[in-house]
Every structure is written in C-alpha cells, then in structure tokens.
Amino acid sequence: MAAQRRNLMQSHQSWTDDLPLCEMCGVGTATNCVYGSDGKGSQIHPNEDGHLRFRGEDGCFLYGVFNGYDGSRVASFASQCLTAELLLGQLNSSHSDSDVRRILTQAFDVVEKSYFETIDDALAEKANLSNYLLPHNENLSFHQLSSQGQKVQERLKELELEVSGGATAVVALILNDKLYIASVGTNRALLCKSSSDGQNQVLQIGRPHNTENEEELQRLAALGVDSARVRQAGLISGQSSTRRLGDYRVKFNYNDIDLLSVAKGKPVISEPEIHGVQSLENVTGFLLLMSEGLINALESAHGPEQANQEIVAMVAAELALQNSLEAVAQSVVERIKRLHHDVYVSGRQRATFCSRHEDMTLLIRTLDYPLAEGGTPTNPSGRIYPVSVPYSNSLSTSKTSVMLSLVMPSQNTLTNGTNTASTLEEGTPTPGQSPTATLQSTNTQTQSSSSSSGDGSLFRQRGSQAAQPDETGRVPPYIDFTQFYRLWGSDHSEGGGLGPQ
C-alpha cells in the first residue's frame, strides 16, 4: 500500500479526480510576498497551501484549507488522502454525531500514518547516510573525504527536502444539514449567520492550536514540557502550531529539540479537535475557511481585534457585487493583500508588522445566500461600500479597525445583497439626499451599532467636472470623515481623540 501511495504521488495523479466539485463554494489564493524598501513585492517560495471542496453522496460535502510549510508535499498529500478517507463511502446520512466525530478523527490518523509511509525509504536512507559520515571520516584521506563526503552531503540535502515539511488543516464537513469542523493547527473557520434585519452574526469555531492556547500549554505541561518556555519562545521548530500534520522532526526527533527534549510523549500531535454540531437548517449566511497566512496578513495590517468582522464585511460586500463565488473569494484575498501592502508603504504604526506575508487561501461556502444577479450591485436601499477605518486611542498603543459603511444612493431598482456587516436604520436615500453612515463593532458575544443620517457633510461638494490631478498625481479628497470622528468621539468621550494614523 505504501508503495502504491509513493507511486501515485510521484505520478502527480489524484485519488479524487472523479469526485464532483461543490458549486456552492469559491476559493481565492495569493502567493507569499516580501516587500523591498521601494514597496515592490517579490515571491519567496512556491505556494505551499492546499484546499479541497467536494460534493459526496447522500448530501455530504467536504471542504478544507491546508497551510503547508517547508514545501507543499504534506498539504497536497493531506488534501487528497483525507478526501479519500471520508468521501468514498465512509459517511452516510444514517451516521450519528458520535459516528461522524469518530470517522473524522480516524481519517486524520490515517493521513498522518500514510504520509510517513510514503517517506519511510527516504528517512531510512537519510539515517544510514548520516551514520556513515562519522565512522568513515577517520579512515579516509583528505582527498577521499572531500569528494566522497561532498556527495553524501549533497544527497542528504536532497533527502531533507524530500522528507521535511508539514501542514496545518481546517476541515468542514456538512452532513444531514449539520456542520462539523475538524482543526489541526492555526487555520480558522468562521460561520456567518444573517438575520432578517441584515445583521451578520459571526462565530469563530474553535481556537488555534498554538503556543498561546492555554489548553495546549496544559497538554504540553502534562508531558513534562516547560510550558512557560514554550509560550515565551512562541515557536516550536520554526512554527507556532502545537498540532500539525507531517513534520518528522517534531514527531520522531522531538527529544533533539531543546524545548521538547524532556517530553514523556509526543508533544506535537496530529489529532484533530472536532467542533460541532452546528445545525444549518434554515440558516442563511456563509462559511469561511482561512489559512494562517490570510489571517496573519489582515491582523498584521489592522490588529486582531476586529479581524473576523472585517473579513465577513468584505465577503458580504463582494457577494453583493459579484455573480461568481470564485470571483468573490479572489476579490477578498486581493483586498487583504492590497491592504497589507498599503499599510507597509504608509509607514504607519503597524507598518513594521507588514514587511511580508505568507501564502493566503480563502474558501467561501454559501448557505442559502444569494449572489448578485449579472454581477450588478444589488441592494434595494443603495450600494454599500464597507470601508476599513483604522483608528488609534490616544490612551493606548493598540490599534483597532472598525467598519464604516458608505451607503450610496441608488438610481435604479436593485435586488438581493441585503446582508452586510452593517445595517441601515434610515429610509432609502434618493439622489440629492445625504447618504447614511453606519458604524458597527461586532463580536460573537455582543453587537452594537450607532448611526446618523447626517447633514450631507460626509461628502464634500464637487463640481460637475472631474477633479484634475495635481503635480503629484493626486486629486483633492472628496470624502470628509469629520462627522464620523465626531460621532465616534461622542460615544467614546473617555477614550480620547480619534483620527487617522
């Protein structure tokens, strides 16, 4: 079986070629990037992320995002093998919740063991060559050592590239209108439920398995590992994850790693944490699966406080504009990539966190959530443009992002697209009336909003002729956020002033 898996991987074939893709899903991606002093970006390595999105039998759907590192081998293998372990007859509508959890856990275990079977021969050769170098050094002449030893060293490097690397994973399974999330590592799953009044309730399912997770630190401490040192180090063998697929170094050679050398058992594991069951019956909204690179890029640019709400607002806005889920997902990824870059070149407070980003993957699965028809912006009360507005509290060094929706008057009858991260409390504006500015900060526990129709001062008056750029290539600003800052300041008078960085 191991030989068959090795041959399959070398031939670049897939176990899942015949499975139908889910048409209610879209995926957006971006490769890693590091910025130079001139603001131009360059790719560091090939894309190492992976994903899956299949429709099985008996109303079963499977989705996943895999964040690979030190190569794409593990992410690619996991996406194929996991699908084969779950969608080739293993699951059906008669299974109970406990059955589904058991099957999911077993599938991850098979993926881990099967992957290491594919690199068994390479690991054995690597160990043999490593052992060969030391005893032969004393018996070889300088010329023999330099030529023969060099060949061995080159082969060892090749083998290391072949066997190194790992991946984190977040997998979503929908069966019998129930959602199950299985996670290993630092990717993220968000479930957005839209209510009849246009509010989006955002639920983050599970916590990342990293060196800041208290439960993970307790698990490591039970194995004899100094959890305080792990927390302070922040990384285990180059990664923040405490659970991951593959990575033979932390699975087999963890006693050679200083932080883990005293562990009484495997400290870094591949066992998934299963979250469920979320009923999807009569739910309107969407599910988001995100790679760690996407999350980190957004949080680096705007801070972690409102990252979930920001990305939900972006997705809702694009769903109202686009008629293709693939286009929606890619547009959101491009927006985050652009935002990350703009913060870096701005030189603002968070610019130091934005010098580079890793591969980014976003998977969107709609849940009875309509797309725009014909790619036309569709909101009966006008076009909604969520704008990410960073602000700084003068009494704190932290920076938060909130969403300001600019509702533009509509001149035509529009349909659909009523779900955004912000809501309107005023009637539909008509041409000549002032637009409504709505500010909302939301998390999974509380929701709050404040709105004002204003006096029309949000938009500065412009002549009928388009503004001409000056010698620097810029045009005069035509949006004035003074009213927004005044409204926010009146609601948060104790927090000090508000203004752009």
Short mmCIF file of C-alpha atoms in Angstrom, two decimals:
data_model
loop_
_atom_site.label_atom_id
_atom_site.label_comp_id
_atom_site.label_asym_id
_atom_site.label_seq_id
_atom_site.Cartn_x
_atom_site.Cartn_y
_atom_site.Cartn_z
CA MET A 1 0.00 0.00 0.00
CA ALA A 2 2.86 2.37 0.89
CA ALA A 3 4.48 1.66 -2.48
CA GLN A 4 1.20 2.43 -4.24
CA ARG A 5 0.94 5.76 -2.40
CA ARG A 6 4.53 6.65 -3.32
CA ASN A 7 3.92 5.81 -6.99
CA LEU A 8 0.71 7.82 -7.01
CA MET A 9 2.41 10.89 -5.55
CA GLN A 10 5.33 10.65 -7.98
CA SER A 11 2.94 10.41 -10.95
CA HIS A 12 1.09 13.55 -9.79
CA GLN A 13 -2.24 11.72 -10.09
CA SER A 14 -5.09 12.21 -7.64
CA TRP A 15 -7.20 9.73 -5.73
CA THR A 16 -10.13 12.12 -6.04
CA ASP A 17 -10.18 13.07 -9.73
CA ASP A 18 -13.63 11.56 -10.24
CA LEU A 19 -15.33 13.32 -7.34
CA PRO A 20 -17.56 16.29 -8.30
CA LEU A 21 -16.57 19.73 -7.07
CA CYS A 22 -19.05 21.65 -4.96
CA GLU A 23 -20.59 24.50 -6.96
CA MET A 24 -21.69 26.38 -3.84
CA CYS A 25 -18.09 27.15 -2.99
CA GLY A 26 -15.37 29.53 -4.19
CA VAL A 27 -11.64 29.69 -3.43
CA GLY A 28 -9.25 32.62 -3.60
CA THR A 29 -5.48 32.42 -3.25
CA ALA A 30 -2.38 34.61 -3.22
CA THR A 31 1.26 33.63 -3.04
CA ASN A 32 3.68 34.72 -0.36
CA CYS A 33 5.44 38.05 -0.71
CA VAL A 34 8.22 40.10 0.85
CA TYR A 35 8.43 43.86 0.23
CA GLY A 36 11.56 45.75 -0.61
CA SER A 37 12.39 49.26 0.53
CA ASP A 38 10.69 50.59 -2.61
CA GLY A 39 7.44 48.83 -1.70
CA LYS A 40 7.69 46.31 -4.53
CA GLY A 41 6.98 42.71 -3.61
CA SER A 42 8.72 39.50 -4.61
CA GLN A 43 7.76 35.87 -4.07
CA ILE A 44 9.91 33.94 -1.60
CA HIS A 45 8.90 30.35 -2.45
CA PRO A 46 6.24 28.46 -4.43
CA ASN A 47 2.73 28.40 -2.98
CA GLU A 48 2.56 25.77 -0.23
CA ASP A 49 -1.16 25.97 0.64
CA GLY A 50 -3.77 23.44 -0.43
CA HIS A 51 -7.54 23.11 -0.37
CA LEU A 52 -10.39 20.74 -1.16
CA ARG A 53 -14.09 21.27 -1.99
CA PHE A 54 -16.04 18.19 -2.95
CA ARG A 55 -19.63 17.07 -3.09
CA GLY A 56 -20.12 13.49 -1.98
CA GLU A 57 -23.16 11.24 -1.98
CA ASP A 58 -26.12 11.30 0.39
CA GLY A 59 -26.00 15.06 0.92
CA CYS A 60 -22.38 15.06 2.12
CA PHE A 61 -19.99 17.96 1.42
CA LEU A 62 -16.33 18.24 2.36
CA TYR A 63 -14.15 21.36 2.41
CA GLY A 64 -10.66 22.04 3.68
CA VAL A 65 -7.81 24.55 3.74
CA PHE A 66 -4.27 23.37 4.38
CA ASN A 67 -1.40 25.66 5.31
CA GLY A 68 1.82 23.98 4.21
CA TYR A 69 5.33 24.94 5.22
CA ASP A 70 8.81 23.86 4.09
CA GLY A 71 7.20 22.68 0.86
CA SER A 72 3.72 21.77 -0.37
CA ARG A 73 4.13 18.00 -0.15
CA VAL A 74 2.19 17.45 3.09
CA ALA A 75 -0.62 19.88 2.25
CA SER A 76 -1.09 18.24 -1.16
CA PHE A 77 -0.99 14.71 0.26
CA ALA A 78 -3.40 15.56 3.09
CA SER A 79 -5.97 17.17 0.80
CA GLN A 80 -6.07 14.05 -1.39
CA CYS A 81 -5.81 11.37 1.27
CA LEU A 82 -8.33 12.97 3.63
CA THR A 83 -10.89 13.17 0.84
CA ALA A 84 -10.34 9.50 0.01
CA GLU A 85 -10.81 8.60 3.68
CA LEU A 86 -14.09 10.49 4.02
CA LEU A 87 -15.96 10.60 0.71
CA LEU A 88 -15.53 7.12 -0.75
CA GLY A 89 -18.41 5.50 1.12
CA GLN A 90 -17.28 6.03 4.72
CA LEU A 91 -20.03 8.55 5.57
CA ASN A 92 -23.78 8.43 5.07
CA SER A 93 -26.92 10.08 6.44
CA SER A 94 -27.56 7.28 8.94
CA HIS A 95 -24.44 8.09 10.96
CA SER A 96 -24.87 9.68 14.37
CA ASP A 97 -22.89 12.69 15.59
CA SER A 98 -20.55 10.42 17.55
CA ASP A 99 -20.02 8.27 14.44
CA VAL A 100 -19.06 11.33 12.40
CA ARG A 101 -16.61 12.52 15.05
CA ARG A 102 -15.01 9.08 15.21
CA ILE A 103 -14.70 8.81 11.42
CA LEU A 104 -13.17 12.30 11.18
CA THR A 105 -10.60 11.51 13.87
CA GLN A 106 -9.71 8.18 12.24
CA ALA A 107 -9.30 9.89 8.87
CA PHE A 108 -6.70 12.32 10.22
CA ASP A 109 -4.87 9.41 11.86
CA VAL A 110 -4.76 7.52 8.55
CA VAL A 111 -3.49 10.64 6.73
CA GLU A 112 -0.64 11.05 9.20
CA LYS A 113 0.42 7.40 9.12
CA SER A 114 0.04 7.13 5.35
CA TYR A 115 2.16 10.21 4.76
CA PHE A 116 5.04 8.86 6.84
CA GLU A 117 4.77 5.56 4.96
CA THR A 118 5.47 7.44 1.74
CA ILE A 119 8.74 8.84 3.12
CA ASP A 120 9.88 5.73 5.03
CA ASP A 121 12.52 4.80 2.47
CA ALA A 122 13.89 8.35 2.29
CA LEU A 123 14.06 8.59 6.09
CA ALA A 124 15.90 5.26 6.27
CA GLU A 125 18.41 6.33 3.63
CA LYS A 126 18.90 9.65 5.40
CA ALA A 127 19.62 7.91 8.72
CA ASN A 128 22.02 5.47 7.04
CA LEU A 129 24.00 8.22 5.31
CA SER A 130 24.15 10.31 8.49
CA ASN A 131 25.57 7.34 10.39
CA TYR A 132 28.01 6.63 7.55
CA LEU A 133 29.74 10.01 7.73
CA LEU A 134 31.12 9.85 11.28
CA PRO A 135 32.88 6.44 11.42
CA HIS A 136 34.37 6.84 7.94
CA ASN A 137 35.86 10.28 8.49
CA GLU A 138 38.84 8.87 10.41
CA ASN A 139 39.73 6.22 7.79
CA LEU A 140 39.55 8.38 4.68
CA SER A 141 42.30 10.51 3.19
CA PHE A 142 41.65 14.24 2.78
CA HIS A 143 41.00 13.81 -0.96
CA GLN A 144 38.64 10.87 -0.42
CA LEU A 145 36.84 12.69 2.38
CA SER A 146 36.34 15.82 0.36
CA SER A 147 34.97 14.07 -2.74
CA GLN A 148 33.04 11.21 -1.14
CA GLY A 149 31.85 13.28 1.79
CA GLN A 150 30.64 16.02 -0.52
CA LYS A 151 28.48 13.54 -2.45
CA VAL A 152 26.99 12.25 0.77
CA GLN A 153 26.27 15.78 1.98
CA GLU A 154 24.57 16.67 -1.30
CA ARG A 155 22.42 13.55 -1.12
CA LEU A 156 21.49 14.34 2.49
CA LYS A 157 20.30 17.78 1.42
CA GLU A 158 18.17 16.23 -1.31
CA LEU A 159 16.64 13.79 1.15
CA GLU A 160 15.95 16.53 3.67
CA LEU A 161 13.99 18.48 1.07
CA GLU A 162 12.08 15.30 0.24
CA VAL A 163 11.03 14.46 3.81
CA SER A 164 10.79 17.84 5.53
CA GLY A 165 7.72 19.98 5.89
CA GLY A 166 4.29 19.79 7.39
CA ALA A 167 0.88 21.37 7.27
CA THR A 168 -1.94 22.63 9.44
CA ALA A 169 -5.54 21.99 8.45
CA VAL A 170 -9.09 23.14 8.97
CA VAL A 171 -11.76 20.87 7.51
CA ALA A 172 -15.51 21.38 7.30
CA LEU A 173 -17.94 18.52 6.81
CA ILE A 174 -21.64 19.10 6.09
CA LEU A 175 -23.89 16.07 6.56
CA ASN A 176 -27.62 15.99 7.28
CA ASP A 177 -27.66 19.81 7.37
CA LYS A 178 -25.14 19.73 10.21
CA LEU A 179 -21.71 21.34 10.23
CA TYR A 180 -18.66 19.65 11.73
CA ILE A 181 -15.30 21.42 11.93
CA ALA A 182 -12.06 19.48 12.41
CA SER A 183 -8.94 21.53 13.01
CA VAL A 184 -5.25 20.79 13.44
CA GLY A 185 -3.14 23.88 13.96
CA THR A 186 -3.62 27.54 13.21
CA ASN A 187 -6.09 27.92 10.34
CA ARG A 188 -9.51 29.40 11.08
CA ALA A 189 -13.20 28.69 10.47
CA LEU A 190 -15.89 31.39 10.64
CA LEU A 191 -19.63 30.81 10.40
CA CYS A 192 -21.66 33.87 9.46
CA LYS A 193 -25.42 33.75 10.04
CA SER A 194 -27.50 36.52 8.50
CA SER A 195 -30.71 37.59 10.19
CA SER A 196 -33.80 39.05 8.54
CA ASP A 197 -32.80 42.59 9.53
CA GLY A 198 -29.48 42.34 7.66
CA GLN A 199 -27.23 41.76 10.68
CA ASN A 200 -24.40 39.25 10.38
CA GLN A 201 -23.68 37.17 13.46
CA VAL A 202 -20.08 35.97 13.28
CA LEU A 203 -18.97 32.83 15.10
CA GLN A 204 -15.36 31.67 15.19
CA ILE A 205 -15.41 27.90 15.54
CA GLY A 206 -12.54 26.70 17.70
CA ARG A 207 -9.28 28.26 18.77
CA PRO A 208 -5.89 27.91 17.07
CA HIS A 209 -3.57 25.23 18.40
CA ASN A 210 -0.58 27.43 19.06
CA THR A 211 1.83 28.45 21.78
CA GLU A 212 -0.70 30.94 23.21
CA ASN A 213 -3.51 28.41 23.65
CA GLU A 214 -3.86 27.69 27.38
CA GLU A 215 -5.32 24.22 26.86
CA GLU A 216 -2.48 23.27 24.54
CA LEU A 217 0.08 24.59 27.02
CA GLN A 218 -1.54 22.48 29.74
CA ARG A 219 -1.36 19.43 27.48
CA LEU A 220 2.35 20.04 26.93
CA ALA A 221 2.94 20.61 30.64
CA ALA A 222 1.34 17.23 31.40
CA LEU A 223 4.06 15.67 29.23
CA GLY A 224 6.77 17.38 31.26
CA VAL A 225 7.43 20.23 28.84
CA ASP A 226 8.11 23.67 30.33
CA SER A 227 5.02 25.49 29.06
CA ALA A 228 6.33 28.88 30.20
CA ARG A 229 9.38 28.45 27.96
CA VAL A 230 7.17 27.38 25.07
CA ARG A 231 4.95 30.43 25.49
CA GLN A 232 7.97 32.72 25.65
CA ALA A 233 9.63 31.12 22.62
CA GLY A 234 6.44 31.40 20.56
CA LEU A 235 7.69 28.83 18.05
CA ILE A 236 8.32 25.10 18.09
CA SER A 237 10.79 24.09 15.40
CA GLY A 238 10.02 27.20 13.41
CA GLN A 239 6.20 27.07 13.67
CA SER A 240 3.72 28.42 16.20
CA SER A 241 1.39 25.41 15.88
CA THR A 242 1.25 22.74 18.58
CA ARG A 243 -0.69 20.36 16.32
CA ARG A 244 0.28 19.67 12.73
CA LEU A 245 0.36 17.02 10.03
CA GLY A 246 3.68 15.57 8.95
CA ASP A 247 6.91 17.26 10.12
CA TYR A 248 9.01 14.22 11.05
CA ARG A 249 11.40 16.35 13.08
CA VAL A 250 8.86 17.11 15.84
CA LYS A 251 7.17 13.71 15.59
CA PHE A 252 10.21 11.39 15.71
CA ASN A 253 13.16 13.55 16.77
CA TYR A 254 11.50 15.79 19.33
CA ASN A 255 14.00 14.75 22.02
CA ASP A 256 16.67 16.50 19.96
CA ILE A 257 14.73 19.79 20.16
CA ASP A 258 15.68 21.81 23.23
CA LEU A 259 12.14 22.94 24.08
CA LEU A 260 10.77 19.40 23.80
CA SER A 261 13.74 17.32 24.93
CA VAL A 262 12.16 16.34 28.29
CA ALA A 263 8.77 15.36 26.85
CA LYS A 264 7.49 11.97 28.03
CA GLY A 265 5.42 11.51 24.88
CA LYS A 266 4.77 13.10 21.51
CA PRO A 267 4.28 16.81 22.27
CA VAL A 268 3.25 17.89 18.75
CA ILE A 269 0.35 15.78 17.56
CA SER A 270 -1.90 15.40 14.52
CA GLU A 271 -5.10 14.59 16.41
CA PRO A 272 -7.85 16.98 15.29
CA GLU A 273 -10.12 18.91 17.58
CA ILE A 274 -13.69 18.27 16.40
CA HIS A 275 -16.17 21.11 16.81
CA GLY A 276 -19.86 20.56 16.30
CA VAL A 277 -22.59 20.13 15.86
CA GLN A 278 -23.81 23.36 14.21
CA SER A 279 -27.26 22.94 12.71
CA LEU A 280 -27.54 24.60 9.29
CA GLU A 281 -31.27 24.09 8.94
CA ASN A 282 -32.93 27.33 7.81
CA VAL A 283 -29.59 29.15 8.11
CA THR A 284 -28.76 31.92 5.65
CA GLY A 285 -25.15 33.02 5.55
CA PHE A 286 -21.77 31.62 4.63
CA LEU A 287 -18.89 29.58 5.96
CA LEU A 288 -15.29 30.80 5.67
CA LEU A 289 -12.17 28.64 5.91
CA MET A 290 -8.94 30.63 6.02
CA SER A 291 -5.27 29.77 6.01
CA GLU A 292 -2.98 31.16 8.68
CA GLY A 293 -1.31 33.39 6.09
CA LEU A 294 -4.57 35.19 5.29
CA ILE A 295 -5.40 35.70 8.97
CA ASN A 296 -1.94 36.97 9.80
CA ALA A 297 -1.90 39.40 6.86
CA LEU A 298 -5.16 41.03 7.95
CA GLU A 299 -4.25 41.09 11.64
CA SER A 300 -0.79 42.48 10.88
CA ALA A 301 -2.37 45.36 8.99
CA HIS A 302 -5.24 46.21 11.34
CA GLY A 303 -4.69 44.31 14.57
CA PRO A 304 -6.58 41.21 15.71
CA GLU A 305 -9.49 42.92 17.49
CA GLN A 306 -11.92 43.15 14.56
CA ALA A 307 -10.33 40.82 12.00
CA ASN A 308 -13.26 38.40 11.90
CA GLN A 309 -15.80 41.18 11.42
CA GLU A 310 -13.67 42.86 8.77
CA ILE A 311 -13.34 39.80 6.58
CA VAL A 312 -17.06 39.00 6.93
CA ALA A 313 -17.84 42.56 5.82
CA MET A 314 -15.54 42.18 2.82
CA VAL A 315 -17.17 38.89 1.81
CA ALA A 316 -20.70 40.30 2.23
CA ALA A 317 -19.80 43.34 0.12
CA GLU A 318 -18.31 41.21 -2.67
CA LEU A 319 -21.29 38.83 -2.62
CA ALA A 320 -23.50 41.83 -3.33
CA LEU A 321 -21.29 42.82 -6.28
CA GLN A 322 -20.26 39.54 -7.90
CA ASN A 323 -22.16 36.68 -9.52
CA SER A 324 -19.32 34.16 -9.17
CA LEU A 325 -18.15 32.69 -5.86
CA GLU A 326 -14.69 32.20 -7.31
CA ALA A 327 -14.58 35.92 -8.10
CA VAL A 328 -15.87 36.79 -4.64
CA ALA A 329 -13.18 34.76 -2.87
CA GLN A 330 -10.38 36.06 -5.10
CA SER A 331 -11.53 39.66 -4.72
CA VAL A 332 -11.47 39.39 -0.92
CA VAL A 333 -7.97 37.89 -0.97
CA GLU A 334 -6.79 40.67 -3.28
CA ARG A 335 -8.32 43.30 -0.97
CA ILE A 336 -6.47 41.89 2.03
CA LYS A 337 -3.25 41.66 0.04
CA ARG A 338 -3.65 45.28 -1.07
CA LEU A 339 -4.50 46.41 2.45
CA HIS A 340 -1.42 44.67 3.84
CA HIS A 341 0.81 46.30 1.23
CA ASP A 342 -0.71 49.76 1.70
CA VAL A 343 -0.10 49.66 5.45
CA TYR A 344 3.53 48.73 4.82
CA VAL A 345 4.21 51.57 2.38
CA SER A 346 2.27 54.07 4.55
CA GLY A 347 4.90 53.94 7.29
CA ARG A 348 2.14 53.98 9.92
CA GLN A 349 2.37 52.37 13.32
CA ARG A 350 1.67 48.85 12.08
CA ALA A 351 3.93 49.07 9.02
CA THR A 352 6.68 47.16 10.82
CA PHE A 353 4.36 44.14 11.06
CA CYS A 354 3.66 44.15 7.32
CA SER A 355 7.05 43.68 5.67
CA ARG A 356 6.00 40.26 4.37
CA HIS A 357 3.11 37.81 4.24
CA GLU A 358 2.78 34.08 3.67
CA ASP A 359 0.55 32.24 1.20
CA MET A 360 -3.12 33.14 1.57
CA THR A 361 -6.14 30.93 0.93
CA LEU A 362 -9.82 31.74 1.47
CA LEU A 363 -12.64 29.25 0.92
CA ILE A 364 -16.23 30.52 0.91
CA ARG A 365 -19.23 28.18 1.13
CA THR A 366 -22.59 29.93 0.87
CA LEU A 367 -25.55 28.74 2.91
CA ASP A 368 -28.72 29.71 1.06
CA TYR A 369 -27.05 33.07 0.47
CA PRO A 370 -27.88 34.65 -2.90
CA LEU A 371 -25.31 36.10 -5.26
CA ALA A 372 -25.71 39.31 -7.20
CA GLU A 373 -27.53 38.80 -10.48
CA GLY A 374 -25.43 39.57 -13.51
CA GLY A 375 -22.66 40.92 -11.34
CA THR A 376 -24.71 44.02 -10.53
CA PRO A 377 -24.52 45.61 -7.05
CA THR A 378 -27.84 44.66 -5.51
CA ASN A 379 -29.25 46.42 -2.50
CA PRO A 380 -32.70 48.00 -2.51
CA SER A 381 -31.56 50.89 -0.33
CA GLY A 382 -28.38 51.67 -2.24
CA ARG A 383 -24.88 50.39 -2.79
CA ILE A 384 -22.99 49.57 0.41
CA TYR A 385 -19.24 50.01 0.49
CA PRO A 386 -17.72 48.78 3.77
CA VAL A 387 -14.59 50.81 4.40
CA SER A 388 -11.98 49.65 6.87
CA VAL A 389 -11.14 52.64 9.06
CA PRO A 390 -8.14 52.23 11.38
CA TYR A 391 -8.22 54.37 14.48
CA SER A 392 -6.00 54.89 17.46
CA ASN A 393 -6.99 55.54 21.04
CA SER A 394 -4.74 58.26 22.41
CA LEU A 395 -4.58 56.45 25.76
CA SER A 396 -3.43 53.19 24.25
CA THR A 397 -0.79 51.97 21.83
CA SER A 398 -3.14 49.39 20.37
CA LYS A 399 -4.92 49.95 17.10
CA THR A 400 -8.35 48.70 16.17
CA SER A 401 -10.25 48.53 12.91
CA VAL A 402 -13.94 49.21 12.60
CA MET A 403 -16.23 49.07 9.61
CA LEU A 404 -17.85 52.18 8.21
CA SER A 405 -20.46 51.51 5.55
CA LEU A 406 -20.89 54.26 3.00
CA VAL A 407 -24.37 53.82 1.54
CA MET A 408 -24.55 55.37 -1.90
CA PRO A 409 -27.91 56.45 -3.31
CA SER A 410 -29.39 54.08 -5.84
CA GLN A 411 -30.83 55.34 -9.09
CA ASN A 412 -32.16 52.00 -10.30
CA THR A 413 -34.27 49.25 -8.80
CA LEU A 414 -31.91 46.70 -7.28
CA THR A 415 -32.47 43.33 -5.69
CA ASN A 416 -30.61 40.97 -3.38
CA GLY A 417 -27.42 41.68 -1.44
CA THR A 418 -29.13 42.85 1.75
CA ASN A 419 -26.69 41.14 4.07
CA THR A 420 -23.65 43.11 5.21
CA ALA A 421 -21.74 43.62 8.41
CA SER A 422 -23.53 46.93 8.87
CA THR A 423 -27.20 47.84 8.88
CA LEU A 424 -29.27 50.83 7.85
CA GLU A 425 -31.70 52.47 10.24
CA GLU A 426 -32.91 55.19 7.95
CA GLY A 427 -35.14 55.05 4.89
CA THR A 428 -33.82 54.62 1.40
CA PRO A 429 -31.93 57.71 0.32
CA THR A 430 -32.75 59.23 -3.01
CA PRO A 431 -30.50 61.27 -5.27
CA GLY A 432 -29.93 64.58 -3.57
CA GLN A 433 -30.35 63.19 -0.06
CA SER A 434 -27.36 62.57 2.14
CA PRO A 435 -26.05 59.03 2.48
CA THR A 436 -26.17 57.19 5.79
CA ALA A 437 -23.04 56.34 7.68
CA THR A 438 -23.33 53.32 9.93
CA LEU A 439 -20.66 52.24 12.37
CA GLN A 440 -20.83 48.79 13.88
CA SER A 441 -18.47 46.77 16.02
CA THR A 442 -19.49 43.16 16.45
CA ASN A 443 -18.21 40.01 18.07
CA THR A 444 -19.71 36.65 18.94
CA GLN A 445 -20.92 37.84 22.33
CA THR A 446 -22.20 41.36 21.75
CA GLN A 447 -23.47 43.54 18.96
CA SER A 448 -23.66 47.30 18.98
CA SER A 449 -24.30 49.95 16.37
CA SER A 450 -24.80 53.65 16.10
CA SER A 451 -25.95 55.56 13.05
CA SER A 452 -26.72 59.02 11.89
CA SER A 453 -28.22 60.28 8.68
CA GLY A 454 -26.05 63.38 8.97
CA ASP A 455 -26.47 66.66 7.22
CA GLY A 456 -24.79 65.78 3.97
CA SER A 457 -21.34 66.87 5.13
CA LEU A 458 -19.88 63.38 4.86
CA PHE A 459 -19.23 64.01 1.18
CA ARG A 460 -17.58 67.25 0.16
CA GLN A 461 -19.20 69.09 -2.71
CA ARG A 462 -17.56 68.64 -6.07
CA GLY A 463 -18.16 70.41 -9.28
CA SER A 464 -19.69 68.77 -12.30
CA GLN A 465 -16.25 68.42 -13.85
CA ALA A 466 -13.94 65.67 -12.66
CA ALA A 467 -11.15 66.90 -10.42
CA GLN A 468 -7.80 67.16 -12.16
CA PRO A 469 -4.72 65.64 -10.53
CA ASP A 470 -2.05 67.99 -9.24
CA GLU A 471 1.67 67.75 -9.97
CA THR A 472 1.97 64.76 -7.60
CA GLY A 473 -0.75 62.86 -9.43
CA ARG A 474 -3.31 63.25 -6.64
CA VAL A 475 -6.82 64.68 -6.72
CA PRO A 476 -8.42 66.70 -3.90
CA PRO A 477 -10.19 64.47 -1.34
CA TYR A 478 -13.94 64.29 -1.73
CA ILE A 479 -14.87 62.26 1.37
CA ASP A 480 -14.78 64.01 4.73
CA PHE A 481 -14.66 61.76 7.79
CA THR A 482 -15.05 64.63 10.26
CA GLN A 483 -18.63 63.69 11.08
CA PHE A 484 -17.66 60.07 11.58
CA TYR A 485 -14.91 61.05 14.02
CA ARG A 486 -17.28 63.39 15.86
CA LEU A 487 -19.91 60.65 16.23
CA TRP A 488 -17.37 58.15 17.45
CA GLY A 489 -15.85 60.66 19.84
CA SER A 490 -19.24 61.48 21.36
CA ASP A 491 -19.88 57.79 22.06
CA HIS A 492 -16.36 57.20 23.41
CA SER A 493 -15.54 60.50 25.02
CA GLU A 494 -13.31 58.89 27.65
CA GLY A 495 -11.11 57.25 25.05
CA GLY A 496 -9.56 60.40 23.72
CA GLY A 497 -9.49 61.71 20.21
CA LEU A 498 -9.85 59.76 17.03
CA GLY A 499 -8.08 60.26 13.78
CA PRO A 500 -6.18 58.53 11.04
CA GLN A 501 -2.65 57.28 11.71
#
